[in-house]
Coordinates of C-alpha atoms in Angstrom, one line a residue:
M1 CA 61.3 -28.3 -11.1
G2 CA 60.9 -25.1 -9.1
L3 CA 60.3 -21.5 -10.2
I4 CA 63.0 -18.8 -10.4
D5 CA 61.1 -15.6 -9.9
I6 CA 62.7 -12.2 -10.4
E7 CA 61.2 -9.2 -8.5
L8 CA 62.4 -5.8 -9.6
F9 CA 61.4 -2.1 -9.2
T10 CA 62.3 0.2 -12.1
T11 CA 61.7 3.7 -13.5
L12 CA 60.2 4.3 -16.9
D13 CA 63.8 4.4 -18.3
L14 CA 64.3 1.0 -16.5
V15 CA 66.7 2.3 -13.9
A16 CA 66.7 -0.2 -11.1
Q17 CA 69.4 1.2 -8.8
A18 CA 68.8 1.9 -5.1
P19 CA 65.0 2.2 -5.1
G20 CA 64.7 1.8 -1.3
G21 CA 67.2 4.3 0.0
P22 CA 70.4 6.3 -0.6
E23 CA 72.5 3.8 1.3
E24 CA 71.6 0.9 -1.0
D25 CA 74.0 1.7 -3.8
P26 CA 75.4 5.2 -3.6
D27 CA 78.2 5.0 -6.1
G28 CA 77.8 8.0 -8.3
F29 CA 74.0 7.8 -8.0
P30 CA 72.1 10.9 -6.6
F31 CA 68.6 9.4 -6.6
G32 CA 68.7 6.7 -3.9
G33 CA 65.3 6.1 -2.5
W34 CA 63.4 7.2 -5.6
Q35 CA 60.7 4.6 -5.0
A36 CA 59.5 5.9 -1.6
P37 CA 57.4 8.9 -2.7
L38 CA 55.5 6.6 -5.2
L39 CA 54.5 3.9 -2.8
D40 CA 50.7 3.3 -2.4
E41 CA 48.4 0.6 -1.0
V42 CA 47.9 -1.0 -4.4
A43 CA 51.6 -1.5 -5.0
G44 CA 52.1 -2.7 -1.4
G45 CA 49.4 -5.3 -1.8
Q46 CA 50.8 -6.6 -5.1
V47 CA 54.3 -6.9 -3.5
A48 CA 52.9 -8.9 -0.6
A49 CA 50.9 -11.2 -2.9
A50 CA 54.0 -11.8 -5.1
Y51 CA 55.8 -13.5 -2.2
E52 CA 53.1 -16.2 -1.7
G53 CA 54.7 -19.6 -1.8
T54 CA 58.3 -18.3 -1.7
D55 CA 60.6 -20.9 -0.1
A56 CA 64.0 -19.4 -0.8
L57 CA 65.7 -16.1 -1.5
L58 CA 68.5 -15.6 -4.1
L59 CA 70.4 -12.4 -3.6
G60 CA 73.4 -10.5 -4.9
R61 CA 76.0 -9.5 -2.3
R62 CA 75.0 -5.9 -1.9
T63 CA 71.3 -6.8 -1.5
Y64 CA 72.1 -9.5 1.0
D65 CA 74.1 -7.2 3.2
I66 CA 71.2 -4.7 3.3
F67 CA 68.6 -7.4 4.1
A68 CA 70.9 -9.1 6.7
A69 CA 71.3 -5.8 8.5
Y70 CA 67.5 -5.1 8.6
W71 CA 65.2 -8.1 8.5
P72 CA 66.5 -10.1 11.5
R73 CA 65.4 -7.1 13.7
Q74 CA 61.9 -6.6 12.2
E75 CA 59.9 -9.5 13.6
G76 CA 57.0 -8.3 15.7
G77 CA 57.0 -4.9 14.0
A78 CA 55.0 -3.3 11.1
D79 CA 56.8 -5.7 8.6
N80 CA 56.4 -8.8 10.7
D81 CA 55.0 -11.0 7.8
F82 CA 58.0 -10.3 5.5
A83 CA 60.5 -10.5 8.4
T84 CA 59.1 -13.9 9.6
L85 CA 59.2 -15.3 6.0
F86 CA 62.7 -13.9 5.2
N87 CA 64.2 -15.1 8.5
R88 CA 62.7 -18.6 8.2
I89 CA 63.6 -19.6 4.6
P90 CA 67.1 -20.3 3.1
K91 CA 69.0 -17.4 1.7
Y92 CA 71.5 -18.0 -1.2
V93 CA 74.1 -15.4 -2.0
A94 CA 75.8 -14.9 -5.4
S95 CA 79.2 -13.4 -4.8
R96 CA 82.7 -13.8 -6.3
G97 CA 84.3 -12.9 -3.0
R98 CA 84.2 -14.4 0.5
P99 CA 81.4 -12.5 2.2
D100 CA 80.6 -12.7 5.8
L101 CA 77.1 -14.3 6.0
P102 CA 75.7 -13.7 9.5
W103 CA 72.0 -14.1 8.7
A104 CA 70.8 -17.5 9.8
G105 CA 70.1 -19.9 6.9
S106 CA 72.5 -18.2 4.5
T107 CA 74.7 -20.0 2.0
Q108 CA 77.1 -18.7 -0.6
L109 CA 76.6 -20.2 -4.1
G110 CA 79.6 -21.8 -5.8
P111 CA 81.6 -20.1 -8.6
D112 CA 79.6 -21.8 -11.3
L113 CA 76.4 -19.7 -11.0
V114 CA 74.6 -21.4 -13.9
T115 CA 74.9 -24.8 -12.3
A116 CA 74.2 -23.5 -8.8
V117 CA 70.9 -21.8 -9.9
R118 CA 69.8 -24.9 -11.7
E119 CA 70.4 -26.9 -8.5
L120 CA 68.2 -24.4 -6.6
R121 CA 65.4 -25.1 -9.1
D122 CA 65.6 -28.7 -8.2
R123 CA 65.8 -28.0 -4.4
H124 CA 63.0 -25.4 -4.0
G125 CA 59.5 -24.8 -5.4
H126 CA 59.7 -20.9 -5.6
V127 CA 63.0 -19.1 -5.4
K128 CA 62.6 -15.3 -5.3
V129 CA 65.3 -13.0 -6.7
V130 CA 65.0 -9.6 -5.1
G131 CA 66.8 -6.4 -6.4
S132 CA 70.4 -7.4 -7.2
V133 CA 70.6 -5.8 -10.6
N134 CA 74.0 -7.4 -11.6
L135 CA 72.7 -10.8 -10.7
V136 CA 69.4 -10.3 -12.5
Q137 CA 71.3 -9.2 -15.7
T138 CA 73.3 -12.5 -15.5
L139 CA 70.2 -14.6 -15.0
M140 CA 68.4 -12.9 -17.9
R141 CA 71.4 -13.3 -20.2
E142 CA 71.5 -17.0 -19.4
K143 CA 67.7 -17.3 -19.4
L144 CA 67.9 -18.8 -15.9
Y145 CA 64.5 -17.5 -14.7
D146 CA 60.9 -18.4 -15.2
R147 CA 59.0 -15.2 -14.2
L148 CA 59.7 -11.5 -14.0
D149 CA 57.6 -9.4 -11.7
L150 CA 58.3 -5.8 -12.8
W151 CA 57.0 -2.7 -11.0
V152 CA 57.5 0.3 -13.4
H153 CA 57.3 3.7 -11.7
P154 CA 56.3 7.0 -13.4
I155 CA 59.6 8.8 -13.3
V156 CA 62.6 9.1 -15.6
L157 CA 66.1 9.5 -13.9
G158 CA 68.5 9.4 -16.9
V159 CA 71.3 7.9 -14.7
G160 CA 71.8 4.7 -12.8
K161 CA 72.1 1.0 -13.3
K162 CA 69.4 -0.2 -15.8
L163 CA 67.7 -3.5 -16.1
F164 CA 69.1 -3.9 -19.6
D165 CA 72.4 -2.2 -19.4
G166 CA 74.3 -3.9 -22.2
G167 CA 74.7 -7.6 -22.8
A168 CA 71.0 -8.4 -23.1
V169 CA 70.1 -11.3 -25.3
P170 CA 67.0 -11.6 -27.6
T171 CA 64.2 -13.1 -25.6
N172 CA 60.5 -13.7 -25.8
L173 CA 58.3 -13.1 -22.7
T174 CA 54.6 -13.5 -22.2
L175 CA 52.3 -11.5 -20.0
L176 CA 50.9 -13.8 -17.4
E177 CA 48.1 -11.7 -16.0
P178 CA 46.5 -8.3 -16.7
P179 CA 48.7 -5.3 -15.6
V180 CA 47.7 -3.5 -12.4
A181 CA 48.1 0.3 -12.0
G182 CA 48.2 2.1 -8.6
P183 CA 46.8 5.5 -8.0
K184 CA 50.3 7.1 -8.1
G185 CA 51.0 5.6 -11.6
T186 CA 53.1 2.6 -10.8
V187 CA 52.3 -0.3 -13.1
Y188 CA 52.8 -4.0 -12.1
L189 CA 53.6 -6.4 -14.9
R190 CA 54.1 -10.1 -14.5
Y191 CA 55.9 -11.8 -17.4
G192 CA 56.9 -15.4 -18.0
L193 CA 59.9 -16.5 -20.0
A194 CA 58.7 -17.9 -23.3
D195 CA 60.3 -20.2 -25.9
G196 CA 61.9 -19.1 -29.1
L197 CA 63.4 -15.8 -30.3
P198 CA 61.7 -12.5 -31.3
R199 CA 60.3 -12.6 -34.8
T200 CA 60.2 -9.8 -37.3
G201 CA 57.5 -8.7 -39.8
D202 CA 56.4 -6.0 -42.1
M203 CA 53.7 -3.7 -40.8
A204 CA 53.0 -2.6 -44.4
A205 CA 52.3 -6.1 -45.6
P206 CA 48.9 -6.5 -47.5
D207 CA 47.4 -8.7 -44.8
R208 CA 48.0 -6.0 -42.2
G209 CA 45.8 -3.5 -43.9
L210 CA 48.5 -0.9 -43.5
G211 CA 50.9 1.1 -45.6
G212 CA 50.4 2.7 -49.0
G213 CA 48.4 1.7 -52.0
D214 CA 45.3 2.8 -53.8

C-alpha cells in the first residue's frame, strides 16, 4: 500500500491560504504571497528532499489550475527538477465540477473521494498532496493520509483559510524526525498518522510530581 503525503505551508496561526502569490486564492484575502519573504536555503532544501520518491500528485481544483499554467513551461529553467518531475508523473484532481484538464497525465477523480484516494494508495507508492486546503481538510477528517509535512512560518495573519478551520476530528500523530528550523524562523515538521484517539490525564496526579500538597 502506498503513501499519501500532505505538504502544506502555514503561518503560526495555521493559515494556509495563498502562500505563493496574490493570484492563488484572492477571495477576501489581503496577504497572498506571504511565504516569499520567509524563504531561505534551508527551507528550499527540505522542500526538495520531501519530493523524493513521489510518483503522483493529488491536487484540488484551484491548485491544479495554478500548477497547470506554470509547470509545463518551466523545464530547462531554474526549477527544472521540479518541472521535470511534475510533468512526468500522473496528476489527479479532486473537483465536484467538470474542469478542463490540459496538463498531460491529468485525471479527475470520481465523486466518491474516499474510494478514489484509497485506489490511489493501491496504484502508487508515494502520492503527494500539495496545497489544496479544502482537499486537505477532507483528507484529514477522513484520516485518508499517512504523513503530514508541515512548514510553519513565523508570522500571524489573523485572517484566511486555516488548516483546521472547523470540522476537524480527534487524531493522534507522531513526529517522524527531528524538527528543522531555517535562519528566518521557518520550522519544518514531519508527522505520521498514528492509531487511536487523543488521551487525557491529570497534570496534578501524584505520579506527575506536580500540583499542590505538603
